[in-house]
PDB file of C-alpha atoms in Angstrom:
ATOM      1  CA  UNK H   1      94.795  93.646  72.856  1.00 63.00           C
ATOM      2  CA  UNK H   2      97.163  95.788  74.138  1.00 66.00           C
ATOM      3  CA  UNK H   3      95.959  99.169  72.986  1.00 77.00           C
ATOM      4  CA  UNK H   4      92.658  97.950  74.579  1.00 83.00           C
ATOM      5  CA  UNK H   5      94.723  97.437  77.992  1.00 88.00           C
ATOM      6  CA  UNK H   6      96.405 100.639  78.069  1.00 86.00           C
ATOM      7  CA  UNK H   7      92.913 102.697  77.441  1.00 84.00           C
ATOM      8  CA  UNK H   8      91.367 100.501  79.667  1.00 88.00           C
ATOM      9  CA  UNK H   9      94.524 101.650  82.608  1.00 91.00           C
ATOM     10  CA  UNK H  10      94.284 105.280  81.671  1.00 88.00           C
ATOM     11  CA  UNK H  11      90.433 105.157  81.822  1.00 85.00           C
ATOM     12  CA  UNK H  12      90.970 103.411  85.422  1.00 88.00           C
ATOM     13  CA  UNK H  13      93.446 106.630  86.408  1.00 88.00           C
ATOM     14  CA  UNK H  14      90.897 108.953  85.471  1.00 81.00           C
ATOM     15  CA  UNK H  15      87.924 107.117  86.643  1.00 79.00           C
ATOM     16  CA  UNK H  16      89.731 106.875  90.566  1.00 84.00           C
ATOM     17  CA  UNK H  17      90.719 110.113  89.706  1.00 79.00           C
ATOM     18  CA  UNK H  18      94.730 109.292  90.378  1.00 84.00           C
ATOM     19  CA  UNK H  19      96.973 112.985  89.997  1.00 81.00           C
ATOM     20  CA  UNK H  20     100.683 113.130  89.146  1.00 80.00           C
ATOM     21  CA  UNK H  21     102.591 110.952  91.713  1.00 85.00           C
ATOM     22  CA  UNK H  22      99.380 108.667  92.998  1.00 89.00           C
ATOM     23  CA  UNK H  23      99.953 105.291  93.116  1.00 91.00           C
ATOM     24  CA  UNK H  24      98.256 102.510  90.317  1.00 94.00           C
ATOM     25  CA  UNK H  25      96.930  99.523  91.674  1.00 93.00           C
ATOM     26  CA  UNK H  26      99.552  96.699  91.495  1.00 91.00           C
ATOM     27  CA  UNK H  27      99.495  94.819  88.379  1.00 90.00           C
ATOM     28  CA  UNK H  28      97.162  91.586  89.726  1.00 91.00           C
ATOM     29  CA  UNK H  29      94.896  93.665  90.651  1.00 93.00           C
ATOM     30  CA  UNK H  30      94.979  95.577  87.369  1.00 93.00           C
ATOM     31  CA  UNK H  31      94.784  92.442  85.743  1.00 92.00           C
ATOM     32  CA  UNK H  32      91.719  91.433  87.659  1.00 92.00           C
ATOM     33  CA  UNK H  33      89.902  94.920  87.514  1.00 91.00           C
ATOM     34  CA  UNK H  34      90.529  94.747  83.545  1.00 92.00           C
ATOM     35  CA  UNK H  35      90.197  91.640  82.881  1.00 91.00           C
ATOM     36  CA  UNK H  36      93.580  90.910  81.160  1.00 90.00           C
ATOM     37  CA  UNK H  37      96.585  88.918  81.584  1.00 90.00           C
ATOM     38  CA  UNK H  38      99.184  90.304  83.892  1.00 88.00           C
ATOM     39  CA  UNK H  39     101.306  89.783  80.831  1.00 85.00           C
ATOM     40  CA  UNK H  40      99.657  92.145  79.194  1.00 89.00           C
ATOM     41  CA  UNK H  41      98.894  94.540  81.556  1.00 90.00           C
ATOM     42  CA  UNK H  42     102.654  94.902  82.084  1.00 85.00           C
ATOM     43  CA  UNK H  43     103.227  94.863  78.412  1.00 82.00           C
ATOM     44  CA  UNK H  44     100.595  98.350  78.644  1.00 86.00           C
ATOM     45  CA  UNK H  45     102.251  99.710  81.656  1.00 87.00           C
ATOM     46  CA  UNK H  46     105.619  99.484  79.855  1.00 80.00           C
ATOM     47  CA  UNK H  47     104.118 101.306  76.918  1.00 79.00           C
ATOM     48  CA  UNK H  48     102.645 104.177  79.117  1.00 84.00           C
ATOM     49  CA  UNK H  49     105.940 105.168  81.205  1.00 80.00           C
ATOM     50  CA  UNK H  50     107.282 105.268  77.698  1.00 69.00           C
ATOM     51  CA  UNK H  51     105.125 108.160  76.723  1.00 73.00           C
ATOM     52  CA  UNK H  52     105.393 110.038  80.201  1.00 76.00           C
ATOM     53  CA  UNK H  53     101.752 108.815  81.336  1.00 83.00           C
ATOM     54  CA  UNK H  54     103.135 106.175  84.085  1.00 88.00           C
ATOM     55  CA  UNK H  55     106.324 105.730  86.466  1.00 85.00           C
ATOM     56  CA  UNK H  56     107.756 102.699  87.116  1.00 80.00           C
ATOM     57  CA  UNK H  57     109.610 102.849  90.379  1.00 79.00           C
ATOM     58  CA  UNK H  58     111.079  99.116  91.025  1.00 71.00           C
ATOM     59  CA  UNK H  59     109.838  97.219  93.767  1.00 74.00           C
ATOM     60  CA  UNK H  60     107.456 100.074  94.801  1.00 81.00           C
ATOM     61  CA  UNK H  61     105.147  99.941  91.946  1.00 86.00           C
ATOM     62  CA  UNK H  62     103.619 101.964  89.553  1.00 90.00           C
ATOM     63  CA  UNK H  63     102.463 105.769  90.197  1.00 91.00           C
ATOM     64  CA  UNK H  64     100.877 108.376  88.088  1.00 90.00           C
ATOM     65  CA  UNK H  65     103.468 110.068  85.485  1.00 83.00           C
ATOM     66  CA  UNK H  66     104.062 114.157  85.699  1.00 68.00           C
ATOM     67  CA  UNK H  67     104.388 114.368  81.910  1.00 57.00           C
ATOM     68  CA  UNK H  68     101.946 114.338  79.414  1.00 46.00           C
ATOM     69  CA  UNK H  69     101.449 111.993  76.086  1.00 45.00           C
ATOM     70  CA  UNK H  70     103.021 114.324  72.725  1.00 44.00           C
ATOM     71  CA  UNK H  71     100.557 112.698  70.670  1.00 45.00           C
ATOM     72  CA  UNK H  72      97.441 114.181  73.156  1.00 46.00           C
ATOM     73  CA  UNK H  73      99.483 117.552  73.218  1.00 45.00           C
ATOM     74  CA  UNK H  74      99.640 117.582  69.080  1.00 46.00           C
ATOM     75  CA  UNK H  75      95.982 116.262  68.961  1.00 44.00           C
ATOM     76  CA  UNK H  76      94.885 119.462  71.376  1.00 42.00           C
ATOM     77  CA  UNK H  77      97.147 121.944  70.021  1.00 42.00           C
ATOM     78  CA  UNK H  78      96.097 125.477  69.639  1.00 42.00           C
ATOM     79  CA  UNK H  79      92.395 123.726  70.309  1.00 49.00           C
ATOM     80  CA  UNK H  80      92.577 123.804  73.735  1.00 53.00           C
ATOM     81  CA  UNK H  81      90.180 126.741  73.934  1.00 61.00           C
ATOM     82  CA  UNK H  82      87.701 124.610  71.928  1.00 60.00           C
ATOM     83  CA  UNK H  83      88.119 121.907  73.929  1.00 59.00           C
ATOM     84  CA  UNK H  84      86.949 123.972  76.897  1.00 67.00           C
ATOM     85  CA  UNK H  85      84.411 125.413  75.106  1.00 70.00           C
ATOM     86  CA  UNK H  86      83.044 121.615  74.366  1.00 68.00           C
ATOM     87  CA  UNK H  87      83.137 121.022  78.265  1.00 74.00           C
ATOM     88  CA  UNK H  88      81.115 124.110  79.122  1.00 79.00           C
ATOM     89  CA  UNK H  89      78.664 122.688  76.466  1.00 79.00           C
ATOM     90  CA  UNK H  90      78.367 119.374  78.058  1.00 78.00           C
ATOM     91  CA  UNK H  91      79.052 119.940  81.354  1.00 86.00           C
ATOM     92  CA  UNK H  92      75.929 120.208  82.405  1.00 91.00           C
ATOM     93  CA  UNK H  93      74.487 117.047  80.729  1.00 87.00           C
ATOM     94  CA  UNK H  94      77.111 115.234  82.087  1.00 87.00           C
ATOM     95  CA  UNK H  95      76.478 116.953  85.653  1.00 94.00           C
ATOM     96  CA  UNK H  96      73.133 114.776  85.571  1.00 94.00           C
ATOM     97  CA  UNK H  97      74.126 111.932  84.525  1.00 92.00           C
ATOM     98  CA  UNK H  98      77.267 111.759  87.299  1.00 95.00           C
ATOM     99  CA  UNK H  99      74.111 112.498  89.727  1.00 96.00           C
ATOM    100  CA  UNK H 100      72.101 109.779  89.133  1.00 95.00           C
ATOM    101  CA  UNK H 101      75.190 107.329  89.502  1.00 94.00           C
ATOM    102  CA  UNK H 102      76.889 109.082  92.149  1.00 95.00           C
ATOM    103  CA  UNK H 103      77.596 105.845  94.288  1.00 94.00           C
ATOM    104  CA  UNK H 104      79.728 106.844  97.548  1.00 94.00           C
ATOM    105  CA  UNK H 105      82.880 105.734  96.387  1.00 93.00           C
ATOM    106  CA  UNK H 106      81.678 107.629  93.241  1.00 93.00           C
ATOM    107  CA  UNK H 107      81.444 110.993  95.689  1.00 94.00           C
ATOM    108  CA  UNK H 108      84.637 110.490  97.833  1.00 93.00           C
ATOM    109  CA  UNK H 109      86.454 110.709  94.464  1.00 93.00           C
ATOM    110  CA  UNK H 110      85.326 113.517  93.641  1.00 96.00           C
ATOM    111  CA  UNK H 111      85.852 114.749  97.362  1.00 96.00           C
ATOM    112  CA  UNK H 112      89.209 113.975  97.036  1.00 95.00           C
ATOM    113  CA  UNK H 113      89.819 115.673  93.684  1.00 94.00           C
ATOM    114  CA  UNK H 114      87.663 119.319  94.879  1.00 97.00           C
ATOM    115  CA  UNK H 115      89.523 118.985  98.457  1.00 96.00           C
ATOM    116  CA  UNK H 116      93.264 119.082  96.035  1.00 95.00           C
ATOM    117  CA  UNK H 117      91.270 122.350  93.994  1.00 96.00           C
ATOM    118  CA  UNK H 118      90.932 124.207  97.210  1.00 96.00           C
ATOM    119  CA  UNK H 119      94.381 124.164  98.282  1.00 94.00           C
ATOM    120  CA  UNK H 120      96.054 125.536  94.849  1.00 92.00           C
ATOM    121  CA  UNK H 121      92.802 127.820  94.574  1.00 94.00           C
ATOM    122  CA  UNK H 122      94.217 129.167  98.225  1.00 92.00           C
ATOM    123  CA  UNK H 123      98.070 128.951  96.854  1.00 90.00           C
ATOM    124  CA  UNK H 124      97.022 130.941  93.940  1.00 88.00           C
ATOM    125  CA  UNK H 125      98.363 129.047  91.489  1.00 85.00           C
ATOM    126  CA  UNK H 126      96.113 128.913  88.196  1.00 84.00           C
ATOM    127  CA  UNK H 127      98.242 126.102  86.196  1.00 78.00           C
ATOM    128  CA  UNK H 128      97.343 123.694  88.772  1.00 83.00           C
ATOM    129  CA  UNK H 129      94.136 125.185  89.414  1.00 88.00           C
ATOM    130  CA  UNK H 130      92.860 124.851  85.961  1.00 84.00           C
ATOM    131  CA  UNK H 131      94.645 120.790  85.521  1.00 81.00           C
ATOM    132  CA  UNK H 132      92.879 119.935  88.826  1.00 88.00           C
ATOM    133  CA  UNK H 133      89.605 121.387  87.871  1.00 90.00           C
ATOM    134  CA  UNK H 134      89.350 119.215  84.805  1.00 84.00           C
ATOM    135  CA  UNK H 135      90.661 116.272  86.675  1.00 85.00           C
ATOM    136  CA  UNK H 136      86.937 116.453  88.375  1.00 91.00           C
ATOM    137  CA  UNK H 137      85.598 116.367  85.285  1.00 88.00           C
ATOM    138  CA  UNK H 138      87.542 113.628  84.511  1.00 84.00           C
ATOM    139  CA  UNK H 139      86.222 111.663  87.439  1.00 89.00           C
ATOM    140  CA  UNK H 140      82.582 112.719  86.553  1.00 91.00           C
ATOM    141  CA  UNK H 141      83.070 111.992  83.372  1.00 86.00           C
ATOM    142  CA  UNK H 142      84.030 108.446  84.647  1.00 87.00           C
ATOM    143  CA  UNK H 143      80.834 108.610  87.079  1.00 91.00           C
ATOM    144  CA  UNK H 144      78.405 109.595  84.377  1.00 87.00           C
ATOM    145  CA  UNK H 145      79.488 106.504  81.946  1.00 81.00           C
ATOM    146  CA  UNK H 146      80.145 109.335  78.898  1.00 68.00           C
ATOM    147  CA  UNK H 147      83.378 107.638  76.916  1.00 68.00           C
ATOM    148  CA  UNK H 148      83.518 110.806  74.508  1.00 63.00           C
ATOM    149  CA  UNK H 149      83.891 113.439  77.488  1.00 64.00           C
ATOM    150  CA  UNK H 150      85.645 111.239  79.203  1.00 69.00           C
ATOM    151  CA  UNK H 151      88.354 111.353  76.372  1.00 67.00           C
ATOM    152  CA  UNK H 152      87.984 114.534  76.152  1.00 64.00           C
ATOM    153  CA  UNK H 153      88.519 115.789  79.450  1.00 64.00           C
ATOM    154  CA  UNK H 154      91.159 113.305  80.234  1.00 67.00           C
ATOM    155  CA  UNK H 155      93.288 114.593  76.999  1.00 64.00           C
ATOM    156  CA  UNK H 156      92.130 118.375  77.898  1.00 60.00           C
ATOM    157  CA  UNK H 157      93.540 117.573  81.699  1.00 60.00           C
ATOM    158  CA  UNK H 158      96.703 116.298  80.551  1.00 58.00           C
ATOM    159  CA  UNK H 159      98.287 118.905  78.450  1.00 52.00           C
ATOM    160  CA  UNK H 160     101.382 120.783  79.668  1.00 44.00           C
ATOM    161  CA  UNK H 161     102.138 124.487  79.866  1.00 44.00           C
ATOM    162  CA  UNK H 162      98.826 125.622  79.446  1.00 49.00           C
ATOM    163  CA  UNK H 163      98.818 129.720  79.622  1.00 45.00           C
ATOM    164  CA  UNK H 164      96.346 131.303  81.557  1.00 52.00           C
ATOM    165  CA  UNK H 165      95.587 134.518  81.831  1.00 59.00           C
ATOM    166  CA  UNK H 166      93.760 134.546  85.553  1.00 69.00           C
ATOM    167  CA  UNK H 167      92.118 137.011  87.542  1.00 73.00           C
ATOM    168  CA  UNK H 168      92.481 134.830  90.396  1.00 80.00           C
ATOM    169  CA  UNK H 169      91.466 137.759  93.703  1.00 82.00           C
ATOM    170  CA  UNK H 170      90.204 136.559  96.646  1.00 87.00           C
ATOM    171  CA  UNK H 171      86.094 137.455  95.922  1.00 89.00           C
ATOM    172  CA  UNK H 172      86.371 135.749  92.436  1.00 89.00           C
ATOM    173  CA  UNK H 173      87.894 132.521  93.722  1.00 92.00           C
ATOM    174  CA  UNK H 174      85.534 132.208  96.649  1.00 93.00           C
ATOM    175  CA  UNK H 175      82.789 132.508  94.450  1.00 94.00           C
ATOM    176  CA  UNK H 176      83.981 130.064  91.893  1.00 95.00           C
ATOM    177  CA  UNK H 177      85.093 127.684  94.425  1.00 97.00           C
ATOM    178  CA  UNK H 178      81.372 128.015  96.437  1.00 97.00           C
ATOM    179  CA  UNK H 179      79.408 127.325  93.584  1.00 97.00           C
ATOM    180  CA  UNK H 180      82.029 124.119  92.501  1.00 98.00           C
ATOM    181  CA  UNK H 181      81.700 122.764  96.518  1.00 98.00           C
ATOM    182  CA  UNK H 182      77.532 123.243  95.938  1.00 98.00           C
ATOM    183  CA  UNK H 183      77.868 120.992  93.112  1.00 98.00           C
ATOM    184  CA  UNK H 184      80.072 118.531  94.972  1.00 98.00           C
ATOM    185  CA  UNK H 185      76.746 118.835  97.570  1.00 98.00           C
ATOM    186  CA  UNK H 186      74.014 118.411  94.811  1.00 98.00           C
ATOM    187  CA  UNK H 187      76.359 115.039  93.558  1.00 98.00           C
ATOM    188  CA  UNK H 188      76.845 113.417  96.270  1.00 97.00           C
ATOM    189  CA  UNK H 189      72.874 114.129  97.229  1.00 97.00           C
ATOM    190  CA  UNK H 190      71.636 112.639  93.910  1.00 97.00           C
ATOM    191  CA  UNK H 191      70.373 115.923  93.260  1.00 98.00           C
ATOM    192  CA  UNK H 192      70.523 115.943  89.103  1.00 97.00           C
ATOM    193  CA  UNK H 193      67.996 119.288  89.192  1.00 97.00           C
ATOM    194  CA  UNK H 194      70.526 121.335  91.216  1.00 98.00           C
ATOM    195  CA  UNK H 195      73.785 120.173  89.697  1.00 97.00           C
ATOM    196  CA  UNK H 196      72.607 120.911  85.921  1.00 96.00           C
ATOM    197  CA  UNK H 197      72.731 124.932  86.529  1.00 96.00           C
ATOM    198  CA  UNK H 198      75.553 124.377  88.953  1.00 97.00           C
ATOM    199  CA  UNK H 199      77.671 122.358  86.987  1.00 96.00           C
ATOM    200  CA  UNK H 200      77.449 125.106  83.515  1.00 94.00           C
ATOM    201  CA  UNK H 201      77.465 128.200  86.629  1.00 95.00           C
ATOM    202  CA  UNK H 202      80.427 126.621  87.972  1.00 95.00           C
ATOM    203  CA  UNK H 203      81.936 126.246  84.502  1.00 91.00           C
ATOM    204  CA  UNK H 204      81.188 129.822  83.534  1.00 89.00           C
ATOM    205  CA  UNK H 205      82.688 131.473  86.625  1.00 91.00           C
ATOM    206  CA  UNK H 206      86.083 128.572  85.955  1.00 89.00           C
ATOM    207  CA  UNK H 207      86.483 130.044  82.362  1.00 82.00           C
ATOM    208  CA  UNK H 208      86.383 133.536  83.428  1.00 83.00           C
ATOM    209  CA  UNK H 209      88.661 133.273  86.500  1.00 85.00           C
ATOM    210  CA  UNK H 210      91.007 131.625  84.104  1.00 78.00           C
ATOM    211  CA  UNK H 211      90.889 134.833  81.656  1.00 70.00           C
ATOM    212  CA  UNK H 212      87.565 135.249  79.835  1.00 53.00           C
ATOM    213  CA  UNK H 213      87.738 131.082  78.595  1.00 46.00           C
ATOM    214  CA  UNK H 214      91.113 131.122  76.952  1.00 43.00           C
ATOM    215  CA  UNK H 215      93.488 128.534  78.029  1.00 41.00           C
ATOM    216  CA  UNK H 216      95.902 128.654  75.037  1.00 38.00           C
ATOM    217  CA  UNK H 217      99.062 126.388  74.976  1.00 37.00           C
ATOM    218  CA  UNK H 218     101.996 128.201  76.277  1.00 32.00           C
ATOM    219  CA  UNK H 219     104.674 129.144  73.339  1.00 29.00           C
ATOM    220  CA  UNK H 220     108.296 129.599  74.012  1.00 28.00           C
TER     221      UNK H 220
END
């Protein structure tokens, strides 16, 4: 029950698409979202500030940990290049699937999560840049009803120190960031037929920005 409870919170976080430091719903309203006990839920949320995924911050509540699980940073390691490589395969399926279910609370999320893109794509600053733009895929992921990418992105998103080796001037990131902000446009329009060459365009231009599609884990 409570393994059940703590996938269920971290599929919440990605599915409301929550970054480091974002506030969780309180723990009633977890409970009712989730349908457990707020015994349990507590018993979860425990468990995940253990392991870095959650902050507990007294009377305040919970927010959105900085750190990420070891076990998800063993489970990706020295596959994170594969990983990505899996994304760029399904992106595009999952592109129309997130279309046809793009509700408006569905789009604002994904709003939110390309508005947070644009401002480290114009502070340069390709860890964040790559984290963020896997976060949207995290929220489509949630969007499109795909457990298996959602996993997958989620885990991808939350590994630390990823090295990058980005070519990140000021033609190559307008480009990448015009074609990602088109398929924000064909999502939020319902528009499945635009946001399947988008969505594996977009992915293409993210991979070579980021250094030809490597994102290796960062060694000491």
């Amino acid at each position: 029950m409570a393994k059940a409870c703590t996938d269920s919170i971290l599929d919440l976080i990605a599915g409301l698409g929550l970054g480091a430091g974002d506030r969780l719903p309180g723990e009633r309203e977890l409970a009712r979202r989730l349908g457990f006990s707020r015994t349990t839920v507590r018993e979860s949320l425990v468990a995940l500030a253990a392991r870095g995924r959650v902050e507990v911050r007294g009377r305040s509540g919970c927010y959105v940990g900085t750190h990420a699980d070891a076990e998800a940073e063993s489970a990706l390691h020295a596959d994170t290049a594969a990983a990505l490589d899996a994304l760029r395969a399904l992106g595009p399926h999952l592109a129309a699937r997130a279309a046809h279910r793009c509700t408006p609370e569905a789009a604002r999320r994904l709003e939110t999560v390309t508005a947070r893109l644009g401002r480290f794509l114009v502070n340069r600053d390709p860890a964040q840049t790559a984290r963020e733009y896997l976060t949207f895929f995290v929220v489509l992921a949630g969007v499109a009803g795909n457990p298996f990418l959602s996993l997958l992105a989620r885990e991808l998103a939350q590994v630390q120190g990823l090295a990058v080796r980005p070519t990140m001037d000021k033609a190559v990131v307008e480009s990448f960031f015009a074609l990602h902000v088109s398929l924000l446009q064909a999502l939020q329009a319902r528009d499945a037929r635009r946001a399947v060459p988008l969505a594996a365009h977009g992915l293409d231009a993210f991979a070579a920005m980021m250094g030809g599609g490597e994102l290796r884990e960062a060694v000491a």
